[in-house]
Structure formats: structure tokens, C-alpha cells
């Protein structure tokens, strides 16, 4: 009995060359414009503005929901008079201080964690204790320790930034392959030089994600804290501007302040983090 498999006849298919087919598709001008991300996002914002205007006109109650046009007018007035810009400047100064201190502390903790077993235990214990604790819940303690003023705001901002950034950075460090680690040690990198020149570039996508999360936490924590007290020595930030106009029933200015909060978030995201990603991890092929 013959158990060998049957042998099929060999054959060859001649492929027709695609000499006349263009290698790339030509896009029309509207298609090229639509490929721009900022154009699509602008269209989305315009649609939301139209929906807002229609709903406000149907509601027909300026105290509850001012129209988009009224809010835009209050926004422009706040810019022209300088009142809104002044409040934003006060908030951003405090935010930058707390954000930078949080970054330095997070980097110190994660560097210690990747260097020693005690550092790993310390980071794990502290993040388990304090990461679930809302930053705004630390405000009464901050007021007790530092009193009314900038130092209390910086304290809660550091709390909001530190743990999210430390966790993401440490997770990124753990994700660095053993091959890269051995390559770094073969070049004689040890301690802080090993972290800066090897671990940080390799873990940059996770670090940027942590910076994004920390920024979002810090920005909304600052606005919430300023809504509570935010004014000292006759000065108040953007959150205090919103709170004060709410008390005086200037709802259009309240929405203008909220619009400024959103606008600053969009600017930081698109002109800050997106640019950093484009010139680093995307250029290096680490992110699609």
C-alpha cells in the first residue's frame, strides 16, 4: 500500500506589471485640509458651541445657562480689562511651583526605588497609603499647617502630582528590557547616571503619561482649592474668580472662567505634551 502523499504539478503564474498604477493617491484640497488634526478639533468645538447656543436659547434663562455669545462676550471683556488674565497668572504661578516640586520628589522616589530594595518598599507603601487619598481632602490639614495662602495650595498640588507620576515612572522603569539594562551597565552607567541616560529615555512614554495625569490632577485640584479659599492678601486665582462671580450671580463670567480653565488645558495638551511626544517618543519610533 502506497502511503506517500500525491505530488502536485508545479506551475507558474505570470503577474501583470502595474506600471500605469500610481503609487500614491492624490488627495483633493478639502481632503488635505481635513487630514489636519486641528481642523477636525475646531469643527468639533464649533458644533459644541452651536449646540450650547441652541440649548441656551431654548432654556431662555441667563441666570441658569447663559448663551455661548454672552459667555464669549464676558470672556473677551475679562481679557480686555485684564481681570481674567490677572487671575490666570496668579493660578499658574502657584501651579508651576507645586508641579515642579512634585516632579522632583517623584523622580527622587523612583530613583531610590530602582536602586534599593528599601526604596521599592518605601515607594510601594507610600503610594498605597496616599495615592487613593484625594488631594482636596488634604486641604484642611494644609490650612492647619500653613494657614491661608500659597503654601497650602502648593502642598495639595504636590500631593496631587507626586503619586500618579511616581507610579507611572516606576512602571516605565520596570518595563525597560534586560538587554537595555545590561547595555547601560556595560557602558559603565551606575546609580543616577544609569537612571538619567538609560532608564528615563527608555521609559519616556510612561513618564509622559504620568506627567499628563499629574498635570490634570494638579490643575483641577488647584481650581477646587481656590473655590474653597484661594484669596489671600487681596489676591485670588481663577477658581476664586469663578466662586466670586457665582456669589454675585454673574453666571456669564462664571462660564467665562470655566472656559478659561478648559482653554488652558487644551493649550497645555496640544502645545506642550503633544509637541514633546512628537519630537521624542514618536520620532524615536517608541509610539505610534
Coordinates of N, CA and C in Angstrom, one line a residue, residues 6-235:
X6 N 0.4 12.5 -2.6 CA 0.4 12.8 -4.0 C 1.2 14.1 -4.3
X7 N 1.9 14.1 -5.4 CA 2.8 15.2 -5.8 C 2.0 16.1 -6.8
X8 N 1.8 17.3 -6.4 CA 1.0 18.2 -7.4 C 2.0 18.8 -8.4
X9 N 1.4 19.0 -9.6 CA 2.2 19.6 -10.7 C 2.6 21.0 -10.4
X10 N 3.8 21.4 -10.7 CA 4.2 22.7 -10.5 C 3.8 23.6 -11.6
X11 N 3.4 24.8 -11.3 CA 3.0 25.8 -12.3 C 3.4 27.2 -11.9
X12 N 3.5 28.1 -12.8 CA 3.9 29.4 -12.5 C 2.9 30.4 -13.1
X13 N 2.5 31.4 -12.3 CA 1.6 32.4 -12.8 C 2.3 33.7 -13.1
X14 N 2.2 34.1 -14.3 CA 2.9 35.4 -14.6 C 2.0 36.6 -14.2
X15 N 2.6 37.4 -13.4 CA 1.9 38.6 -12.9 C 2.1 39.8 -13.8
X16 N 1.0 40.4 -14.0 CA 1.0 41.6 -14.9 C 1.6 42.8 -14.2
X17 N 2.6 43.4 -14.7 CA 3.2 44.6 -14.0 C 2.2 45.7 -13.9
X18 N 2.3 46.4 -12.8 CA 1.4 47.5 -12.5 C 2.1 48.8 -12.8
X19 N 2.5 49.0 -14.1 CA 3.3 50.1 -14.4 C 2.5 51.4 -14.5
X20 N 1.2 51.3 -14.8 CA 0.4 52.5 -15.0 C -0.4 52.9 -13.8
X21 N -0.2 52.2 -12.7 CA -1.0 52.5 -11.5 C -0.2 53.4 -10.6
X22 N -0.7 54.6 -10.2 CA 0.0 55.5 -9.3 C 0.3 54.9 -8.0
X23 N 1.5 55.1 -7.5 CA 1.9 54.6 -6.2 C 1.2 55.3 -5.0
X24 N 0.8 56.5 -5.2 CA 0.2 57.2 -4.1 C -1.1 57.9 -4.6
X25 N -2.1 58.0 -3.7 CA -3.3 58.6 -4.1 C -3.3 60.1 -3.9
X26 N -3.7 60.8 -4.9 CA -3.7 62.3 -4.8 C -5.0 62.7 -4.1
X27 N -4.8 63.5 -3.1 CA -6.0 64.0 -2.3 C -6.3 65.4 -2.8
X28 N -7.6 65.6 -2.8 CA -8.1 66.9 -3.1 C -7.8 67.9 -2.0
X29 N -8.0 69.2 -2.3 CA -7.7 70.2 -1.3 C -8.6 70.1 0.0
X30 N -9.9 69.8 -0.1 CA -10.7 69.6 1.1 C -10.2 68.4 1.9
X31 N -9.8 67.3 1.2 CA -9.3 66.1 1.9 C -8.0 66.4 2.6
X32 N -7.1 67.2 2.0 CA -5.8 67.5 2.7 C -6.1 68.4 3.9
X33 N -7.0 69.3 3.8 CA -7.4 70.2 4.9 C -7.9 69.3 6.1
X34 N -8.8 68.4 5.7 CA -9.5 67.5 6.7 C -8.5 66.6 7.4
X35 N -7.3 66.3 6.8 CA -6.3 65.5 7.4 C -5.6 66.2 8.6
X36 N -5.7 67.5 8.7 CA -5.1 68.2 9.8 C -5.9 68.0 11.0
X37 N -5.3 67.6 12.1 CA -6.0 67.3 13.4 C -6.6 68.6 14.0
X38 N -6.0 69.7 13.9 CA -6.5 70.9 14.5 C -7.8 71.4 13.8
X39 N -7.9 71.0 12.4 CA -9.2 71.4 11.7 C -10.3 70.5 12.2
X40 N -10.1 69.2 12.4 CA -11.2 68.4 12.9 C -11.6 68.8 14.3
X41 N -10.6 69.1 15.2 CA -10.9 69.5 16.5 C -11.7 70.8 16.6
X42 N -11.3 71.7 15.7 CA -12.0 73.0 15.6 C -13.5 72.8 15.2
X43 N -13.7 71.9 14.2 CA -15.1 71.6 13.8 C -15.9 71.1 15.0
X44 N -15.3 70.2 15.8 CA -16.0 69.6 16.9 C -16.3 70.7 17.9
X45 N -15.4 71.6 18.2 CA -15.7 72.7 19.1 C -16.8 73.7 18.6
X46 N -16.8 73.9 17.3 CA -17.9 74.7 16.7 C -19.2 74.1 16.8
X47 N -19.3 72.8 16.6 CA -20.5 72.0 16.7 C -21.0 72.1 18.2
X48 N -20.1 71.9 19.2 CA -20.5 72.1 20.6 C -21.0 73.5 20.9
X49 N -20.3 74.5 20.3 CA -20.8 75.9 20.6 C -22.2 76.1 20.0
X50 N -22.5 75.6 18.8 CA -23.8 75.7 18.3 C -24.8 75.0 19.1
X51 N -24.5 73.8 19.6 CA -25.5 73.1 20.5 C -25.7 73.9 21.7
X52 N -24.6 74.4 22.3 CA -24.8 75.3 23.5 C -25.7 76.5 23.3
X53 N -25.5 77.1 22.2 CA -26.3 78.3 21.9 C -27.7 78.0 21.7
X54 N -28.0 76.9 21.0 CA -29.4 76.4 20.8 C -30.1 76.1 22.1
X55 N -29.4 75.3 23.0 CA -29.9 74.9 24.2 C -30.2 76.1 25.1
X56 N -29.3 77.0 25.1 CA -29.4 78.2 26.0 C -30.6 79.1 25.5
X57 N -30.8 79.2 24.2 CA -32.0 79.9 23.7 C -33.3 79.2 24.0
X58 N -33.3 77.9 24.0 CA -34.5 77.2 24.3 C -34.7 77.3 25.8
X59 N -33.7 77.2 26.6 CA -33.8 77.4 28.1 C -34.3 78.8 28.5
X60 N -33.8 79.8 27.8 CA -34.2 81.2 27.9 C -34.1 81.7 29.4
X61 N -33.0 81.3 30.0 CA -32.8 81.8 31.4 C -31.3 82.0 31.6
X62 N -30.9 83.3 31.5 CA -29.5 83.7 31.5 C -28.9 83.3 32.9
X63 N -29.7 83.3 33.9 CA -29.1 83.0 35.3 C -28.7 81.6 35.4
X64 N -29.4 80.7 34.7 CA -29.1 79.2 34.8 C -28.1 78.9 33.7
X65 N -28.3 79.3 32.5 CA -27.4 78.9 31.4 C -27.3 80.1 30.4
X66 N -26.3 80.9 30.5 CA -26.1 82.0 29.5 C -25.7 81.4 28.2
X67 N -26.0 82.1 27.1 CA -25.7 81.6 25.8 C -24.2 81.6 25.5
X68 N -23.8 81.0 24.5 CA -22.4 81.0 24.1 C -22.0 82.4 23.7
X69 N -22.8 83.2 23.1 CA -22.5 84.6 22.7 C -22.2 85.4 24.0
X70 N -23.1 85.3 25.0 CA -23.0 86.0 26.2 C -21.7 85.6 26.9
X71 N -21.4 84.3 27.0 CA -20.2 83.8 27.6 C -18.9 84.3 26.9
X72 N -19.0 84.3 25.5 CA -17.9 84.8 24.7 C -17.6 86.3 25.0
X73 N -18.7 87.1 25.1 CA -18.6 88.5 25.4 C -18.0 88.7 26.8
X74 N -18.4 87.9 27.8 CA -17.8 88.1 29.1 C -16.4 87.6 29.1
X75 N -16.0 86.6 28.3 CA -14.6 86.2 28.2 C -13.8 87.3 27.6
X76 N -14.2 87.9 26.5 CA -13.5 89.0 25.9 C -13.3 90.2 26.8
X77 N -14.4 90.5 27.5 CA -14.3 91.6 28.4 C -13.3 91.4 29.5
X78 N -13.3 90.1 30.0 CA -12.3 89.8 31.0 C -10.9 89.9 30.5
X79 N -10.7 89.5 29.3 CA -9.3 89.6 28.7 C -9.0 91.1 28.5
X80 N -9.9 91.9 27.9 CA -9.6 93.3 27.6 C -9.3 94.1 28.9
X81 N -10.1 93.9 29.9 CA -9.9 94.6 31.2 C -8.7 94.1 32.0
X82 N -8.2 92.9 31.6 CA -7.1 92.3 32.3 C -7.4 91.5 33.6
X83 N -8.7 91.5 33.9 CA -9.1 90.9 35.2 C -8.9 89.4 35.1
X84 N -9.3 88.8 34.0 CA -9.2 87.3 33.8 C -7.8 86.9 33.6
X85 N -7.0 87.7 32.9 CA -5.6 87.4 32.7 C -4.8 87.4 34.0
X86 N -5.2 88.4 34.9 CA -4.5 88.5 36.2 C -4.8 87.3 37.0
X87 N -6.1 86.8 37.0 CA -6.4 85.7 37.8 C -5.7 84.4 37.3
X88 N -5.6 84.3 36.0 CA -4.9 83.1 35.4 C -3.4 83.2 35.8
X89 N -2.8 84.3 35.8 CA -1.4 84.4 36.1 C -1.2 84.0 37.6
X90 N -2.0 84.4 38.5 CA -1.9 84.1 39.9 C -2.0 82.5 40.0
X91 N -3.0 81.9 39.3 CA -3.1 80.5 39.4 C -2.0 79.7 38.8
X92 N -1.5 80.2 37.7 CA -0.4 79.4 37.0 C 0.9 79.5 37.8
X93 N 1.1 80.6 38.4 CA 2.4 80.7 39.2 C 2.4 79.7 40.3
X94 N 1.2 79.6 41.0 CA 1.1 78.6 42.1 C 1.2 77.1 41.5
X95 N 0.6 76.9 40.4 CA 0.5 75.6 39.8 C 1.9 75.2 39.4
X96 N 2.7 76.0 38.7 CA 4.0 75.7 38.3 C 4.9 75.3 39.5
X97 N 4.8 76.0 40.5 CA 5.6 75.7 41.7 C 5.3 74.4 42.3
X98 N 4.0 74.1 42.5 CA 3.6 72.8 43.0 C 3.9 71.7 42.1
X99 N 3.8 71.9 40.8 CA 4.0 70.9 39.8 C 5.5 70.5 39.7
X100 N 6.4 71.5 39.7 CA 7.8 71.2 39.7 C 8.3 70.5 40.9
X101 N 7.8 70.9 42.1 CA 8.2 70.3 43.3 C 7.7 68.8 43.3
X102 N 6.5 68.6 42.8 CA 6.0 67.2 42.7 C 6.9 66.3 41.8
X103 N 7.3 66.9 40.6 CA 8.2 66.2 39.7 C 9.5 65.8 40.3
X104 N 10.1 66.7 41.0 CA 11.4 66.5 41.7 C 11.3 65.4 42.7
X105 N 10.2 65.4 43.5 CA 10.0 64.4 44.6 C 9.7 63.1 44.0
X106 N 8.9 63.0 42.9 CA 8.6 61.8 42.2 C 9.8 61.1 41.6
X107 N 10.7 62.0 41.0 CA 11.9 61.4 40.4 C 12.8 60.9 41.5
X108 N 12.9 61.6 42.6 CA 13.8 61.1 43.7 C 13.3 59.8 44.3
X109 N 11.9 59.7 44.4 CA 11.4 58.4 45.0 C 11.6 57.2 44.0
X110 N 11.4 57.5 42.7 CA 11.5 56.4 41.8 C 13.0 56.0 41.6
X111 N 13.9 57.0 41.6 CA 15.3 56.7 41.5 C 15.7 55.8 42.7
X112 N 15.3 56.2 43.9 CA 15.6 55.3 45.1 C 15.0 54.0 45.0
X113 N 13.7 53.9 44.3 CA 13.1 52.6 44.2 C 13.8 51.6 43.3
X114 N 14.3 52.2 42.2 CA 15.0 51.3 41.3 C 16.4 51.0 41.7
X115 N 16.9 51.7 42.8 CA 18.3 51.5 43.2 C 18.4 50.5 44.4
X116 N 17.4 50.5 45.3 CA 17.5 49.8 46.5 C 16.2 49.1 46.8
X117 N 16.2 48.0 47.6 CA 15.1 47.3 48.0 C 14.2 48.1 49.0
X118 N 14.9 48.8 49.9 CA 14.3 49.7 50.8 C 13.5 50.8 50.1
X119 N 14.1 51.3 49.0 CA 13.4 52.3 48.2 C 12.1 51.8 47.5
X120 N 12.2 50.5 47.1 CA 11.0 49.9 46.5 C 9.9 49.7 47.5
X121 N 10.3 49.3 48.7 CA 9.3 49.1 49.8 C 8.7 50.5 50.2
X122 N 9.5 51.5 50.2 CA 9.1 52.8 50.6 C 8.1 53.4 49.6
X123 N 8.4 53.2 48.3 CA 7.5 53.7 47.3 C 6.2 53.0 47.3
X124 N 6.3 51.7 47.4 CA 5.1 50.8 47.4 C 4.2 51.2 48.6
X125 N 4.8 51.4 49.8 CA 4.0 51.7 51.0 C 3.3 53.1 50.9
X126 N 4.1 54.1 50.5 CA 3.6 55.4 50.4 C 2.5 55.6 49.3
X127 N 2.7 55.0 48.2 CA 1.7 55.1 47.2 C 0.4 54.4 47.6
X128 N 0.5 53.2 48.2 CA -0.7 52.5 48.7 C -1.4 53.4 49.7
X129 N -0.7 54.1 50.5 CA -1.3 54.9 51.6 C -2.0 56.2 51.0
X130 N -1.2 56.9 50.2 CA -1.6 58.3 49.8 C -2.2 58.5 48.4
X131 N -1.9 57.5 47.5 CA -2.5 57.7 46.2 C -4.0 57.7 46.2
X132 N -4.7 56.8 47.0 CA -6.1 56.8 47.0 C -6.7 58.0 47.7
X133 N -5.9 58.8 48.4 CA -6.4 59.9 49.2 C -6.6 61.1 48.2
X134 N -7.8 61.7 48.1 CA -8.0 62.8 47.2 C -7.1 64.0 47.7
X135 N -6.5 64.8 46.8 CA -5.7 65.9 47.2 C -6.5 67.0 47.9
X136 N -7.8 67.2 47.5 CA -8.6 68.2 48.1 C -8.9 67.9 49.5
X137 N -8.8 66.5 49.9 CA -9.1 66.1 51.3 C -7.9 66.5 52.2
X138 N -6.8 66.8 51.6 CA -5.6 67.3 52.4 C -5.7 68.8 52.7
X139 N -6.7 69.5 52.1 CA -6.7 70.9 52.2 C -6.9 71.4 53.7
X140 N -7.8 70.7 54.5 CA -7.9 71.1 55.9 C -6.6 71.0 56.7
X141 N -5.9 69.9 56.4 CA -4.6 69.7 57.0 C -3.6 70.8 56.6
X142 N -3.6 71.1 55.3 CA -2.7 72.2 54.8 C -3.0 73.5 55.4
X143 N -4.3 73.8 55.6 CA -4.7 75.1 56.2 C -4.3 75.1 57.7
X144 N -4.3 74.0 58.3 CA -3.9 73.9 59.7 C -2.4 74.1 59.8
X145 N -1.6 73.6 58.9 CA -0.2 73.6 58.9 C 0.4 74.9 58.4
X146 N -0.1 75.4 57.3 CA 0.4 76.5 56.5 C -0.4 77.8 56.5
X147 N -1.7 77.6 57.0 CA -2.6 78.8 57.0 C -3.1 79.2 55.6
X148 N -3.9 80.2 55.5 CA -4.4 80.7 54.3 C -3.2 81.3 53.4
X149 N -3.2 80.9 52.2 CA -2.1 81.4 51.3 C -1.6 80.4 50.3
X150 N -0.5 80.8 49.7 CA 0.1 80.0 48.6 C 0.7 78.7 49.1
X151 N 1.2 78.6 50.2 CA 1.9 77.4 50.7 C 0.9 76.2 50.9
X152 N -0.3 76.5 51.3 CA -1.3 75.5 51.4 C -1.7 74.9 50.1
X153 N -1.8 75.8 49.1 CA -2.1 75.4 47.7 C -1.0 74.5 47.1
X154 N 0.2 74.9 47.4 CA 1.4 74.2 46.9 C 1.4 72.8 47.5
X155 N 1.1 72.7 48.8 CA 1.1 71.4 49.5 C 0.1 70.4 48.8
X156 N -1.1 70.9 48.5 CA -2.1 69.9 47.9 C -1.8 69.7 46.5
X157 N -1.1 70.6 45.8 CA -0.7 70.4 44.4 C 0.4 69.3 44.4
X158 N 1.4 69.4 45.3 CA 2.4 68.4 45.3 C 1.8 67.0 45.6
X159 N 0.8 66.9 46.5 CA 0.2 65.6 46.7 C -0.5 65.1 45.5
X160 N -1.1 66.0 44.7 CA -1.9 65.5 43.6 C -1.0 65.1 42.4
X161 N 0.2 65.6 42.4 CA 1.2 65.3 41.3 C 2.0 64.1 41.6
X162 N 2.5 64.0 42.9 CA 3.6 63.1 43.3 C 3.3 61.7 43.0
X163 N 2.2 61.2 43.5 CA 1.9 59.7 43.5 C 1.6 59.2 42.1
X164 N 0.8 59.9 41.3 CA 0.5 59.5 40.0 C 1.7 59.4 39.1
X165 N 2.6 60.5 39.2 CA 3.8 60.5 38.4 C 4.8 59.4 38.9
X166 N 4.9 59.2 40.2 CA 5.8 58.2 40.7 C 5.4 56.8 40.3
X167 N 4.1 56.5 40.3 CA 3.7 55.2 39.9 C 3.9 55.0 38.4
X168 N 3.6 55.9 37.6 CA 3.8 55.8 36.1 C 5.3 55.7 35.8
X169 N 6.1 56.5 36.5 CA 7.5 56.4 36.2 C 8.1 55.1 36.6
X170 N 7.8 54.6 37.8 CA 8.3 53.4 38.3 C 7.8 52.2 37.4
X171 N 6.6 52.3 36.9 CA 6.1 51.2 36.0 C 6.9 51.3 34.7
X172 N 7.2 52.5 34.2 CA 8.0 52.6 33.0 C 9.4 52.0 33.2
X173 N 10.0 52.3 34.4 CA 11.3 51.8 34.7 C 11.3 50.2 34.7
X174 N 10.3 49.7 35.3 CA 10.2 48.2 35.4 C 10.0 47.6 34.0
X175 N 9.5 48.4 33.0 CA 9.2 47.8 31.7 C 10.5 47.9 30.8
X176 N 11.5 48.5 31.3 CA 12.8 48.5 30.5 C 13.4 47.1 30.4
X177 N 13.7 46.7 29.2 CA 14.2 45.4 29.0 C 15.5 45.1 29.6
X178 N 15.8 43.9 29.9 CA 17.1 43.5 30.5 C 18.2 43.8 29.5
X179 N 18.0 43.7 28.2 CA 19.0 43.9 27.2 C 19.5 45.4 27.4
X180 N 18.6 46.3 27.5 CA 19.0 47.7 27.6 C 19.7 48.0 28.9
X181 N 19.2 47.3 30.0 CA 19.9 47.4 31.3 C 21.3 47.0 31.2
X182 N 21.5 45.8 30.6 CA 22.9 45.2 30.5 C 23.7 46.1 29.6
X183 N 23.1 46.7 28.6 CA 23.9 47.6 27.7 C 24.4 48.8 28.5
X184 N 23.5 49.4 29.3 CA 23.8 50.5 30.1 C 24.9 50.2 31.1
X185 N 24.9 49.0 31.7 CA 25.9 48.7 32.7 C 27.2 48.4 32.0
X186 N 27.2 47.8 30.8 CA 28.4 47.6 30.0 C 29.1 48.9 29.7
X187 N 28.3 50.0 29.6 CA 28.9 51.3 29.3 C 29.4 52.0 30.6
X188 N 29.3 51.3 31.7 CA 29.7 51.8 33.0 C 28.7 52.7 33.7
X189 N 27.5 52.7 33.3 CA 26.5 53.5 33.9 C 26.0 52.9 35.2
X190 N 26.1 53.7 36.3 CA 25.6 53.3 37.6 C 24.9 54.4 38.3
X191 N 24.0 54.0 39.2 CA 23.3 55.0 40.0 C 22.5 56.0 39.3
X192 N 22.6 57.3 39.6 CA 21.8 58.3 39.0 C 22.1 58.4 37.5
X193 N 23.4 58.2 37.0 CA 23.7 58.3 35.6 C 23.0 57.1 34.8
X194 N 22.8 56.0 35.5 CA 22.1 54.9 34.8 C 20.6 55.2 34.7
X195 N 20.0 55.9 35.7 CA 18.6 56.3 35.6 C 18.4 57.4 34.5
X196 N 19.3 58.4 34.5 CA 19.1 59.5 33.6 C 19.3 59.1 32.1
X197 N 20.4 58.4 31.9 CA 20.9 58.1 30.5 C 20.3 56.8 29.9
X198 N 19.8 56.0 30.8 CA 19.3 54.7 30.3 C 17.8 54.5 30.6
X199 N 17.4 54.6 31.8 CA 16.0 54.3 32.2 C 15.0 55.4 31.7
X200 N 15.4 56.6 31.9 CA 14.5 57.7 31.6 C 14.2 57.7 30.1
X201 N 15.1 57.7 29.2 CA 14.8 57.6 27.7 C 13.9 56.4 27.4
X202 N 14.3 55.2 28.0 CA 13.5 54.0 27.6 C 12.1 54.0 28.2
X203 N 11.9 54.7 29.3 CA 10.6 54.7 30.0 C 9.9 56.0 29.7
X204 N 10.3 56.8 28.7 CA 9.7 58.1 28.5 C 8.2 58.1 28.2
X205 N 7.7 57.1 27.4 CA 6.2 57.1 27.2 C 5.5 57.0 28.5
X206 N 5.9 56.2 29.4 CA 5.2 56.1 30.7 C 5.4 57.4 31.5
X207 N 6.6 58.0 31.4 CA 6.8 59.2 32.2 C 5.9 60.3 31.7
X208 N 5.8 60.4 30.4 CA 4.9 61.5 29.8 C 3.5 61.2 30.2
X209 N 3.1 60.0 30.2 CA 1.7 59.7 30.7 C 1.5 60.1 32.1
X210 N 2.5 59.9 33.0 CA 2.4 60.3 34.3 C 2.4 61.8 34.5
X211 N 3.2 62.5 33.6 CA 3.2 64.0 33.6 C 1.8 64.5 33.2
X212 N 1.2 63.9 32.2 CA -0.1 64.3 31.8 C -1.1 64.1 32.9
X213 N -1.1 62.9 33.5 CA -2.1 62.7 34.6 C -1.8 63.6 35.8
X214 N -0.5 63.8 36.1 CA -0.2 64.7 37.2 C -0.6 66.2 36.9
X215 N -0.5 66.6 35.7 CA -0.9 68.0 35.3 C -2.4 68.1 35.4
X216 N -3.2 67.1 35.0 CA -4.6 67.2 35.0 C -5.1 67.2 36.5
X217 N -4.5 66.3 37.3 CA -4.8 66.3 38.7 C -4.5 67.6 39.4
X218 N -3.3 68.2 39.1 CA -2.9 69.4 39.7 C -3.8 70.6 39.3
X219 N -4.2 70.7 38.0 CA -5.0 71.8 37.6 C -6.4 71.8 38.2
X220 N -7.0 70.6 38.2 CA -8.3 70.6 38.8 C -8.3 70.7 40.3
X221 N -7.2 70.2 40.9 CA -7.1 70.4 42.4 C -6.9 71.9 42.7
X222 N -6.1 72.6 41.9 CA -5.9 74.0 42.2 C -7.2 74.8 42.1
X223 N -8.0 74.5 41.0 CA -9.2 75.3 40.9 C -10.2 74.9 42.0
X224 N -10.2 73.7 42.4 CA -11.1 73.3 43.5 C -10.7 73.9 44.8
X225 N -9.4 74.0 45.1 CA -8.9 74.6 46.3 C -9.1 76.1 46.3
X226 N -9.0 76.7 45.2 CA -9.3 78.2 45.1 C -10.7 78.5 45.3
X227 N -11.6 77.5 44.9 CA -13.0 77.7 45.1 C -13.3 77.7 46.6
X228 N -12.5 77.0 47.4 CA -12.7 77.0 48.8 C -12.2 78.2 49.5
X229 N -10.9 78.6 49.2 CA -10.4 79.9 49.9 C -9.6 80.7 48.8
X230 N -8.6 80.3 48.3 CA -8.0 80.9 47.1 C -7.6 82.3 47.2
X231 N -8.1 83.1 48.1 CA -7.8 84.6 48.2 C -7.1 84.9 49.4
X232 N -5.9 85.4 49.3 CA -5.1 85.9 50.5 C -4.4 87.1 50.1
X233 N -4.3 88.1 51.0 CA -3.6 89.3 50.8 C -4.3 90.1 49.6
X234 N -5.6 89.9 49.5 CA -6.3 90.7 48.5 C -6.1 90.1 47.1
X235 N -5.5 88.9 47.0 CA -5.3 88.2 45.7 C -6.1 86.9 45.6

